[in-house]
Coordinates of C-alpha atoms and ligand atoms in Angstrom, one line a residue:
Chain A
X246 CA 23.6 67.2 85.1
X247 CA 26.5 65.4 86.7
X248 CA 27.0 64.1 90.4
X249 CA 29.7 62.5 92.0
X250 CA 29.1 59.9 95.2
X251 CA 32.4 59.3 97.1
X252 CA 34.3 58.6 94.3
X253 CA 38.3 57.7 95.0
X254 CA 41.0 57.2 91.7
X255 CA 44.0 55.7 92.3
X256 CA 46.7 54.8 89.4
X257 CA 48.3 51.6 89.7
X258 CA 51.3 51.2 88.1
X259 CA 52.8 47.7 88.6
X260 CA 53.9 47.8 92.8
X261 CA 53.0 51.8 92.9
X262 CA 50.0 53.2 93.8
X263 CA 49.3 56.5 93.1
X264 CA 46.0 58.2 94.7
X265 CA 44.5 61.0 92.5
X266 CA 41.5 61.2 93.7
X267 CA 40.7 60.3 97.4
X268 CA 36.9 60.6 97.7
X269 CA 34.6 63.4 96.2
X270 CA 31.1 64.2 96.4
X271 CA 29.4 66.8 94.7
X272 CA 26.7 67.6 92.3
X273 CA 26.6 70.3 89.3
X274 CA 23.3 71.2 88.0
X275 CA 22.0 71.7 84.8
X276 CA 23.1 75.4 83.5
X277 CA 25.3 75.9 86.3
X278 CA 29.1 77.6 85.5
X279 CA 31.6 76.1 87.9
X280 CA 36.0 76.0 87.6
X281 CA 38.0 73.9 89.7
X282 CA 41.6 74.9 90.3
X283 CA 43.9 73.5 92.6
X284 CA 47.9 72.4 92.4
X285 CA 49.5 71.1 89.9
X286 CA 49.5 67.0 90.5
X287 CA 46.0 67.8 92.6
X288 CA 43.7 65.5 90.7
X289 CA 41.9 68.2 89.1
X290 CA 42.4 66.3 85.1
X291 CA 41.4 63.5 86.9
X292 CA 38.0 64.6 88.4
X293 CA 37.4 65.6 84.9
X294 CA 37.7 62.8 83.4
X295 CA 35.7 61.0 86.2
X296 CA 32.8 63.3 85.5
X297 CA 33.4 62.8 81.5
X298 CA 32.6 59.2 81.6
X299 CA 36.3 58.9 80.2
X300 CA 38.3 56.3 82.9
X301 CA 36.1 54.6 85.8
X302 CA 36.5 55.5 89.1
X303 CA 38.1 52.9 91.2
X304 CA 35.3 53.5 94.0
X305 CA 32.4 55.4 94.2
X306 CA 29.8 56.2 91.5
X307 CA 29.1 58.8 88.5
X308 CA 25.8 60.3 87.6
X309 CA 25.0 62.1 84.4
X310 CA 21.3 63.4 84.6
X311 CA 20.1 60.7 87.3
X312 CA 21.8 57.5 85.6
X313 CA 24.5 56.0 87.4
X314 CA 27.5 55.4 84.6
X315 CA 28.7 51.6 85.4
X316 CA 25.4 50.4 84.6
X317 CA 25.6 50.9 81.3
X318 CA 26.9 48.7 78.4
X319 CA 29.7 49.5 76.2
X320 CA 27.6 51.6 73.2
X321 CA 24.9 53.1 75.7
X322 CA 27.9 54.8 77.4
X323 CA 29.2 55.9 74.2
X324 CA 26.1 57.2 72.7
X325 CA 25.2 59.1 76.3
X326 CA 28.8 60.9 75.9
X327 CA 28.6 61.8 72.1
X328 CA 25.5 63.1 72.5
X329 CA 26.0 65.1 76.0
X330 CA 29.8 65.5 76.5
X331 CA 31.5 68.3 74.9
X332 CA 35.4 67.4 76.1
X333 CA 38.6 69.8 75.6
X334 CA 41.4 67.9 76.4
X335 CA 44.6 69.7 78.3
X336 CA 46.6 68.9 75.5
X337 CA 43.8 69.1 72.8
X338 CA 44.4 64.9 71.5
X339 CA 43.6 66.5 67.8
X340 CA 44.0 64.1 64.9
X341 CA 47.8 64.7 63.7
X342 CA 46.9 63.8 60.3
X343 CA 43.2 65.4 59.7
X344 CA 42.6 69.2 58.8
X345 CA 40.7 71.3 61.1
X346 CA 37.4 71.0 59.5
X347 CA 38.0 66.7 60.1
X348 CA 39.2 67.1 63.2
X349 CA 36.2 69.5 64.6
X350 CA 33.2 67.4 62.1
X351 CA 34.4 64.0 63.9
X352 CA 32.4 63.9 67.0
X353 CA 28.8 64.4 64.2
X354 CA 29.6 61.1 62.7
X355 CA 29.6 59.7 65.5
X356 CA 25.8 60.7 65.5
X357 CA 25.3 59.7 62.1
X358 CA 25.0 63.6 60.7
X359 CA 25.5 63.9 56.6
X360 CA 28.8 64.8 55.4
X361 CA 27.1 68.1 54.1
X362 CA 25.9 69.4 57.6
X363 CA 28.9 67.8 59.7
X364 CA 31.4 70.5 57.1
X365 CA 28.8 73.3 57.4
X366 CA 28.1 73.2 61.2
X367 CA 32.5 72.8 61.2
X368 CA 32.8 76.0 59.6
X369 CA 30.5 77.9 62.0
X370 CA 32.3 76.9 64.7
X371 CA 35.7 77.4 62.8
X372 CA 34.6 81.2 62.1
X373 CA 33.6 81.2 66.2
X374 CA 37.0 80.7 67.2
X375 CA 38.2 83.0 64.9
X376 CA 40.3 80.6 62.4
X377 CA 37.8 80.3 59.2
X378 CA 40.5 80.7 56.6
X379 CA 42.5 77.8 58.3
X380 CA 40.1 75.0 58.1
X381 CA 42.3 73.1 55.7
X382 CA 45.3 73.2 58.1
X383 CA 46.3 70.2 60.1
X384 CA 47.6 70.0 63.9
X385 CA 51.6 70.4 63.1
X386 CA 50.4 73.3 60.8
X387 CA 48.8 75.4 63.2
X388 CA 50.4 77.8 66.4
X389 CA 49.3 76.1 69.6
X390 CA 46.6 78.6 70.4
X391 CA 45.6 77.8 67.2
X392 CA 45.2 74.0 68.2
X393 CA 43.5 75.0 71.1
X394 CA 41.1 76.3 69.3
X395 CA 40.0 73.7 67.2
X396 CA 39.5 71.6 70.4
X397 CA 37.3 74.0 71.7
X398 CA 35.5 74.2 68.7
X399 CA 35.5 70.4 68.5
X400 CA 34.3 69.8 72.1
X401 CA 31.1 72.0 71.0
X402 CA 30.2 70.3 68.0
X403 CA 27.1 67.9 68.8
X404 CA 25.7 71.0 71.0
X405 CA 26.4 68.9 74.3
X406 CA 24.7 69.9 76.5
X407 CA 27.8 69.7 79.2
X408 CA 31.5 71.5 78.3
X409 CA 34.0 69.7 80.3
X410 CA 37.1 71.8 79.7
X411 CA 40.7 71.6 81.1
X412 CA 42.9 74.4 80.9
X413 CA 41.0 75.6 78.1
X414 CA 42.9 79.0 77.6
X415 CA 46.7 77.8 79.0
X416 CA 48.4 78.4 75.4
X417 CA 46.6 81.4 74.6
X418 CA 47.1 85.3 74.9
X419 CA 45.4 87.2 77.2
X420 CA 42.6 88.5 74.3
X421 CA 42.3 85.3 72.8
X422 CA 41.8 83.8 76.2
X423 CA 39.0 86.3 77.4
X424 CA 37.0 85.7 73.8
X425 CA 36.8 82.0 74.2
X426 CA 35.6 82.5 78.1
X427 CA 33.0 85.3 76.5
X428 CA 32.0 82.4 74.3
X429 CA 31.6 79.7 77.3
X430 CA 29.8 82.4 79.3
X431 CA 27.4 83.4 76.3
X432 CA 26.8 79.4 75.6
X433 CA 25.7 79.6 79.1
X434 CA 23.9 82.0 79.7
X435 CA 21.8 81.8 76.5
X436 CA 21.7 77.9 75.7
X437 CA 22.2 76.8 79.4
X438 CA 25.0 74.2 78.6
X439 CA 26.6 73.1 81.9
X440 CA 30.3 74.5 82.3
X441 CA 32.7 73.2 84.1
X442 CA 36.5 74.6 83.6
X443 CA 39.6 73.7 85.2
X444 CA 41.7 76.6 85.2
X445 CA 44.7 77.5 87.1
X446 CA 44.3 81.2 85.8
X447 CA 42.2 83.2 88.8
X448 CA 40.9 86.1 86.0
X449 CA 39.3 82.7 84.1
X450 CA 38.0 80.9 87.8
X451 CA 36.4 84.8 88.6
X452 CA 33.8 84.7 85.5
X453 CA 32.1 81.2 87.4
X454 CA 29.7 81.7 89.6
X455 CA 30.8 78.3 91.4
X456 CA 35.0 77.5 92.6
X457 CA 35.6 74.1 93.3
X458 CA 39.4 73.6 95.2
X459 CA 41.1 71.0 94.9
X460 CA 44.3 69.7 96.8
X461 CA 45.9 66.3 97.5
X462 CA 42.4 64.4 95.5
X463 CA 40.5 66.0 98.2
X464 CA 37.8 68.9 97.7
X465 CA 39.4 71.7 100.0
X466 CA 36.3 74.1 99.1
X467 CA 33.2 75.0 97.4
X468 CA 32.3 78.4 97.1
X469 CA 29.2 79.9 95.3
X470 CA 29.6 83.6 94.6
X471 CA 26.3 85.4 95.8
X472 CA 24.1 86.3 92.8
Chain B
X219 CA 74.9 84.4 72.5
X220 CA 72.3 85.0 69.4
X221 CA 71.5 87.3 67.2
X222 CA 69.0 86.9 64.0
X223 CA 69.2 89.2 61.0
X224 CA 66.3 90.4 59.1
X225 CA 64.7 86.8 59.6
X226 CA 61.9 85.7 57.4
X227 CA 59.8 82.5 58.3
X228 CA 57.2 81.2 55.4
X229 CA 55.6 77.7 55.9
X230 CA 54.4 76.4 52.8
X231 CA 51.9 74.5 52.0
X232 CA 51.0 73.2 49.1
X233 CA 50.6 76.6 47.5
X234 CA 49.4 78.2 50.1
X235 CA 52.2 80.2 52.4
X236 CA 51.8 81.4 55.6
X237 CA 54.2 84.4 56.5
X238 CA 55.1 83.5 60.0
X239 CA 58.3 85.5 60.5
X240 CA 58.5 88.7 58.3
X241 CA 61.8 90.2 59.1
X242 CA 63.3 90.6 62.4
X243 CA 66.1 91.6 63.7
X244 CA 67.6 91.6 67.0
X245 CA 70.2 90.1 69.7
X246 CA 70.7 88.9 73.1
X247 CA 73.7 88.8 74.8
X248 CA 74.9 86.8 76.9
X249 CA 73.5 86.4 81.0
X250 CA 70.3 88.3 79.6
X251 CA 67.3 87.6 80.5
X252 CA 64.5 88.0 78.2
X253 CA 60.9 87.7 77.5
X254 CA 58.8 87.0 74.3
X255 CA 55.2 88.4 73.9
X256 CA 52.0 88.4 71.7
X257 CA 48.8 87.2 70.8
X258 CA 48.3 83.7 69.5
X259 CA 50.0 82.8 66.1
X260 CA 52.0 85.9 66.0
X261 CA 55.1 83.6 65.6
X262 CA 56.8 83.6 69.1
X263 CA 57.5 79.9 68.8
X264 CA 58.7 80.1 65.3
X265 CA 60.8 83.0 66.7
X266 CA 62.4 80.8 69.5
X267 CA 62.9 77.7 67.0
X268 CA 64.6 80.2 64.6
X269 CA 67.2 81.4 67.7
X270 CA 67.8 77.6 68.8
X271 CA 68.4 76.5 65.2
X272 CA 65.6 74.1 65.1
X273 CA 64.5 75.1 61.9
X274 CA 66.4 76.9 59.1
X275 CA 65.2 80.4 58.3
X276 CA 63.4 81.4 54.6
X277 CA 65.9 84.6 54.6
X278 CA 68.2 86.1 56.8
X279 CA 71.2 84.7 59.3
X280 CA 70.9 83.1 62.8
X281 CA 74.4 83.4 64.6
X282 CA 75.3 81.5 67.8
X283 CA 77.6 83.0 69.7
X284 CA 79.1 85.0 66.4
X285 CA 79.2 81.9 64.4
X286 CA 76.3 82.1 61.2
X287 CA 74.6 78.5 61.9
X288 CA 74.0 78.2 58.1
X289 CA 77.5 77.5 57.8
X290 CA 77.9 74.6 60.0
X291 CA 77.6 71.0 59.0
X292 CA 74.7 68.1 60.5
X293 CA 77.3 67.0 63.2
X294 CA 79.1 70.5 63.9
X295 CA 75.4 72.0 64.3
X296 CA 74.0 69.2 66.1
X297 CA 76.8 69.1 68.8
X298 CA 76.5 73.6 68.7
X299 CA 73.1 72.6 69.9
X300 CA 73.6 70.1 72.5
X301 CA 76.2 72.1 74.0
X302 CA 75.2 75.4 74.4
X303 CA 71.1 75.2 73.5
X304 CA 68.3 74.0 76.4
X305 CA 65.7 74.0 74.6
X306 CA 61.5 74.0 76.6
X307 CA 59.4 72.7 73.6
X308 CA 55.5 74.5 73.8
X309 CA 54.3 70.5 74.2
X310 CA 56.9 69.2 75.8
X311 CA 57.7 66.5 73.2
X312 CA 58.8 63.9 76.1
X313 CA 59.5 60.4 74.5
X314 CA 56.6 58.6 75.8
X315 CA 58.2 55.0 76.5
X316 CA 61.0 56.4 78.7
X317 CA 60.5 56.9 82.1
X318 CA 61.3 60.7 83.6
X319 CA 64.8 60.0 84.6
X320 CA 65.8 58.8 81.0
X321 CA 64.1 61.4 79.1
X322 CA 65.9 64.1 81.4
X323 CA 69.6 62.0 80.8
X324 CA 68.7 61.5 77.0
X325 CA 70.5 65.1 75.9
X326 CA 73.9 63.7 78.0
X327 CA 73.8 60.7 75.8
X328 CA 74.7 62.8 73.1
X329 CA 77.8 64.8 75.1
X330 CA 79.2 61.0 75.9
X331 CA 78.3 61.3 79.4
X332 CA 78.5 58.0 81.1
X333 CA 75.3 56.1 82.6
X334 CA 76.4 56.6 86.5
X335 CA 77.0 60.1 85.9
X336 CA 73.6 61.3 84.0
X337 CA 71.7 59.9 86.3
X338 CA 72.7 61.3 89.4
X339 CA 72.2 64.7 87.4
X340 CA 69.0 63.4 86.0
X341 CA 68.1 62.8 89.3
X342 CA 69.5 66.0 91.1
X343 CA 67.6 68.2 88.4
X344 CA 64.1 65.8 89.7
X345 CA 64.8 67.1 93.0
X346 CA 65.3 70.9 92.1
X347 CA 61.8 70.5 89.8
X348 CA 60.2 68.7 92.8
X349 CA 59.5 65.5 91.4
X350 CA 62.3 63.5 92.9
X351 CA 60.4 60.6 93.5
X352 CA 58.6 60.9 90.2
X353 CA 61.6 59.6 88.8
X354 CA 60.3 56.1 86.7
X355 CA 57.1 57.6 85.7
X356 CA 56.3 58.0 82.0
X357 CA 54.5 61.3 80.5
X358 CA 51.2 59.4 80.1
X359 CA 51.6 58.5 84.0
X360 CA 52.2 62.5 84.9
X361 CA 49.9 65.3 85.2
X362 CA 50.0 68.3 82.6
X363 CA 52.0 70.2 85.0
X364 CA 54.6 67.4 86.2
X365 CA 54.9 66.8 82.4
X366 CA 56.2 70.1 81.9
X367 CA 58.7 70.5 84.6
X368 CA 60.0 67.0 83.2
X369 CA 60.7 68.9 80.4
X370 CA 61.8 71.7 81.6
X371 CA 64.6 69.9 83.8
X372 CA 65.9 68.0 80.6
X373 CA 66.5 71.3 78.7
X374 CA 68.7 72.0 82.0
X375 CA 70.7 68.7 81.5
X376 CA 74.1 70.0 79.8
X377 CA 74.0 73.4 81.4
X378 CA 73.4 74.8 78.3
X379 CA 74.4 79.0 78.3
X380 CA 71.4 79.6 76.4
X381 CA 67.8 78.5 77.6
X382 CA 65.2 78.9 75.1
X383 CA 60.8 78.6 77.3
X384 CA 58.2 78.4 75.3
X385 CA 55.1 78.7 77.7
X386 CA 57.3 77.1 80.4
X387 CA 54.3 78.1 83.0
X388 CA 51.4 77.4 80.7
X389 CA 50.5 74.2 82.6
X390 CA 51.1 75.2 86.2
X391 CA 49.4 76.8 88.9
X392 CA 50.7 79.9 90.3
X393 CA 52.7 79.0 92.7
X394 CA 54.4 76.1 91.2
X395 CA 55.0 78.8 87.8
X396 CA 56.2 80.9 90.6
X397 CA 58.9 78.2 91.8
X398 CA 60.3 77.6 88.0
X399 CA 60.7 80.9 87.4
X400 CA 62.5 81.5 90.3
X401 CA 64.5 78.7 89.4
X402 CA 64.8 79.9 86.0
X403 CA 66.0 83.7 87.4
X404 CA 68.5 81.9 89.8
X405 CA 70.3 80.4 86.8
X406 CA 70.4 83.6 85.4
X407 CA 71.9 84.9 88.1
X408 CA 74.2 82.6 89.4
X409 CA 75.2 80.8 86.5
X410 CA 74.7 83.8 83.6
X411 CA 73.3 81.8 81.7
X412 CA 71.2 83.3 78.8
X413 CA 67.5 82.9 79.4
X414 CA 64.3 83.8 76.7
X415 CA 61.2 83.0 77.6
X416 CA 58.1 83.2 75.2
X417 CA 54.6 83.8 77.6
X418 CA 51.3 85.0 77.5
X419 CA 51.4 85.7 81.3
X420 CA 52.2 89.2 82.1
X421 CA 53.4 88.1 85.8
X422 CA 56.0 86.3 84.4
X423 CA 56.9 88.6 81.6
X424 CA 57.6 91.0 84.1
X425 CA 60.3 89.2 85.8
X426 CA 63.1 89.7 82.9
X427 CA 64.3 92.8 82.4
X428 CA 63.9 92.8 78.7
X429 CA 60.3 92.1 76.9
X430 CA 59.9 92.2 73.1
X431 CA 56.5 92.2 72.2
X432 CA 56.0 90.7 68.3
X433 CA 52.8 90.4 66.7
X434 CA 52.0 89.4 62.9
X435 CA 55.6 88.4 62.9
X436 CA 57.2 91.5 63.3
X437 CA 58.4 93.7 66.1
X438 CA 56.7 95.6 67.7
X439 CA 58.3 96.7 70.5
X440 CA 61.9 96.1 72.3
X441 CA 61.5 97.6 76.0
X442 CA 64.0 97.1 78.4
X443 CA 63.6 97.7 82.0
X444 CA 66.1 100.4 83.6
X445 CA 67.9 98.3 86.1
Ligands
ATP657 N1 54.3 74.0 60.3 C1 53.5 75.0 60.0 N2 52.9 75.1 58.8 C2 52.1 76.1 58.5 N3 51.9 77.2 59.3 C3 52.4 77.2 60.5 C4 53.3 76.1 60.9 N4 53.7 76.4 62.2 C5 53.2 77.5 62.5 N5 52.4 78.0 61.5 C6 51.7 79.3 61.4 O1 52.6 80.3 61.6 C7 52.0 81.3 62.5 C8 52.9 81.5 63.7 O2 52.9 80.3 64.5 P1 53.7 80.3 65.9 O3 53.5 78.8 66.4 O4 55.0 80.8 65.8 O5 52.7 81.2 66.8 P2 52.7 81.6 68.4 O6 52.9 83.0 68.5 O7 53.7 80.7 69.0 O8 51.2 81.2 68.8 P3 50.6 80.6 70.2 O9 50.7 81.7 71.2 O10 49.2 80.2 69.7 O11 51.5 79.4 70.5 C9 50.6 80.9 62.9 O12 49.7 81.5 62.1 C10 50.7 79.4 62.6 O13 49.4 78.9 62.2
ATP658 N1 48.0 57.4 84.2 C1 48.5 57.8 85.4 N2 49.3 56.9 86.0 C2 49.9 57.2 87.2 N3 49.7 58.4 87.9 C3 48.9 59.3 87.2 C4 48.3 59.1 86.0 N4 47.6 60.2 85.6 C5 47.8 61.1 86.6 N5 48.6 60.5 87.6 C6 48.9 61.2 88.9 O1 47.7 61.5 89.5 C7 47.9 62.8 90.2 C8 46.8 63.7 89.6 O2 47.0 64.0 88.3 P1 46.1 65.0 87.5 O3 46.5 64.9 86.0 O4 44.6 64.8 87.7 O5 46.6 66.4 88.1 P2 46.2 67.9 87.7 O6 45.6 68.5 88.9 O7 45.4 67.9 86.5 O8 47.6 68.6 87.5 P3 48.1 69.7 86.4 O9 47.7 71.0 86.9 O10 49.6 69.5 86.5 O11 47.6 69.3 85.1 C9 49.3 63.3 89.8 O12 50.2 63.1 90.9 C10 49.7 62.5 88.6 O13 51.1 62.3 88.6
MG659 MG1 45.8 68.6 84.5
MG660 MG1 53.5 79.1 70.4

């Protein structure tokens, strides 16, 4: 699914350089279940976005299922991550001025799916969060559980068959929370879509089977739970 | 410090209303310290935009320190506000051009503070959020969690009496949530200032003595601790 070969990130804003990530290696496999938690400032958005295909490392290489990412031109890259990244943003990047239903059926057109199926397959995953009835509401309309929601929803549209998810259940309730890890778990464990969470929550990091730590960019641990 | 009677909240929509707030009653005095919980959508954040007169209730009265905010003009409410009001937005609503130091001086602009002056507080409150040298980074340039105790340091600006959190540990790991709450609970006690926190996380709920619990936008349940 995705591996990482010494790959450092560092910001650079004018003079200032600021390290996120100071060289990781590591590989998740197809079907696997793994969180990464660490400090806040410890690179742990960063590494997500690194294995999301979403910035380029400034060292070091990405692989999604055996291609190295940098090879690939502009469209290739974008085709490979509509069609195998599912993405949930820390702070959700919904379209302020598109309803639910828009927001969650955008990542289909990318893939060319008819309006019809795009609004039908939206309103599955609307009634799988739990917020049928608010399909027609936009982002400023909605609680920010509620917005959470739809980005998880969103992120799972095109059936990807990787979730990359940061802080996925930060703004919500205890209950909601545990429902949308039930849902990861059973998209898991029946579909075997690769789950990777970034959670600083230990109740959430307990249901994978994998814990990545990370502190400083570095990787402090990896520890696989027996089976 | 606030009180709200029999406060309704209905965002309307074209013609469809959602009840938000459906009558609620209540008031904290001053040098409390309180907590706000319930599941996602229940209205805690309407509730806490209600008591820091951000927006204007659909029924019922808001008072401030025994003065009914309804009653105020723009300017007399606005400076009520920026006076006595700190205010943790859910998203932190940071002004993304402005570097950290200006968007935690930007509430002293309004007070007439001069430029010297607000930013040796701007950078003094930095230092007691830990990002001292964070200082001319913009949000887009900070991690979820640094974003959030940027925000959290502005609401601290004009040493407001009343501090209104919502989520203010949502985006941090344990023990940097640990650290702001212990800020937040030193205030409190030092300072008396009034302090309401909306969260989802029990750990933190459990370090005010007062927790009202709201759901469907009524309360439930108004439990304080014996001291
Ligand atoms: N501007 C708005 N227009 C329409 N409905 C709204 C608006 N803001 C909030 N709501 C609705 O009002 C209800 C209460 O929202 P609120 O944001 O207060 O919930 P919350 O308890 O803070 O939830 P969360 O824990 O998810 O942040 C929700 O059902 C939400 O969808
Ligand atoms: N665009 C950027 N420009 C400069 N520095 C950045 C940028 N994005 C992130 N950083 C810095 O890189 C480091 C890692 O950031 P990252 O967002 O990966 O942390 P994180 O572990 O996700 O933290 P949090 O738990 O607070 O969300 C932080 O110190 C952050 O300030
Ligand atoms: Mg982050
Ligand atoms: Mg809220």
């Amino acid at each position: 699914a995705v591996t990482l070969k010494d790959v450092v990130k560092i910001y650079k804003m004018g003079k200032v350089e600021v390290p996120a990530l100071k060289g990781v290696s590591f590989s998740v496999e197809k079907g696997e279940m793994v969180s990464i938690i660490g400090p806040s400032g410890s690179g742990k958005s960063t590494l997500l976005y690194m294995m999301g295909t979403l910035d380029k490392p400034t060292k070091g290489e990405v692989y999604i299922d055996e291609v190295e990412v940098s090879k690939l031109k502009g469209n290739e890259l974008a085709e490979l991550r509509a069609k195998k990244i599912g993405f949930v943003f820390q702070f959700f990047n919904l379209i302020p001025r598109m309803n639910a239903l828009k927001n969650i059926a955008l990542p289909m057109t990318f893939l060319g799916i008819s309006k019809k199926e795009r609004e039908e397959r939206a309103l599955e995953l609307l009634e799988m969060v739990g917020l049928k009835d608010r399909w027609n509401h936009r982002p400023s309309e909605l609680s920010g559980g509620e917005q959470q929601r739809v980005a998880i929803a969103r992120a799972l549209a095109n059936n990807p068959s990787i979730i990359l998810a940061d802080e996925p259940t930060g703004n919500l309730d205890t209950k909601t929370g545990k429902e949308i890890i039930e849902l990861l778990v059973a998209l898991n464990k029946e579909k075997n879509q690769t789950i990777v969470i970034v959670t600083h929550e230990p109740g959430i990091a307990e249901k994978c089977r994998r814990i990545i730590h990370l502190k400083d960019g570095l990787i402090q641990k990896d520890e696989v739970k027996p089976s």
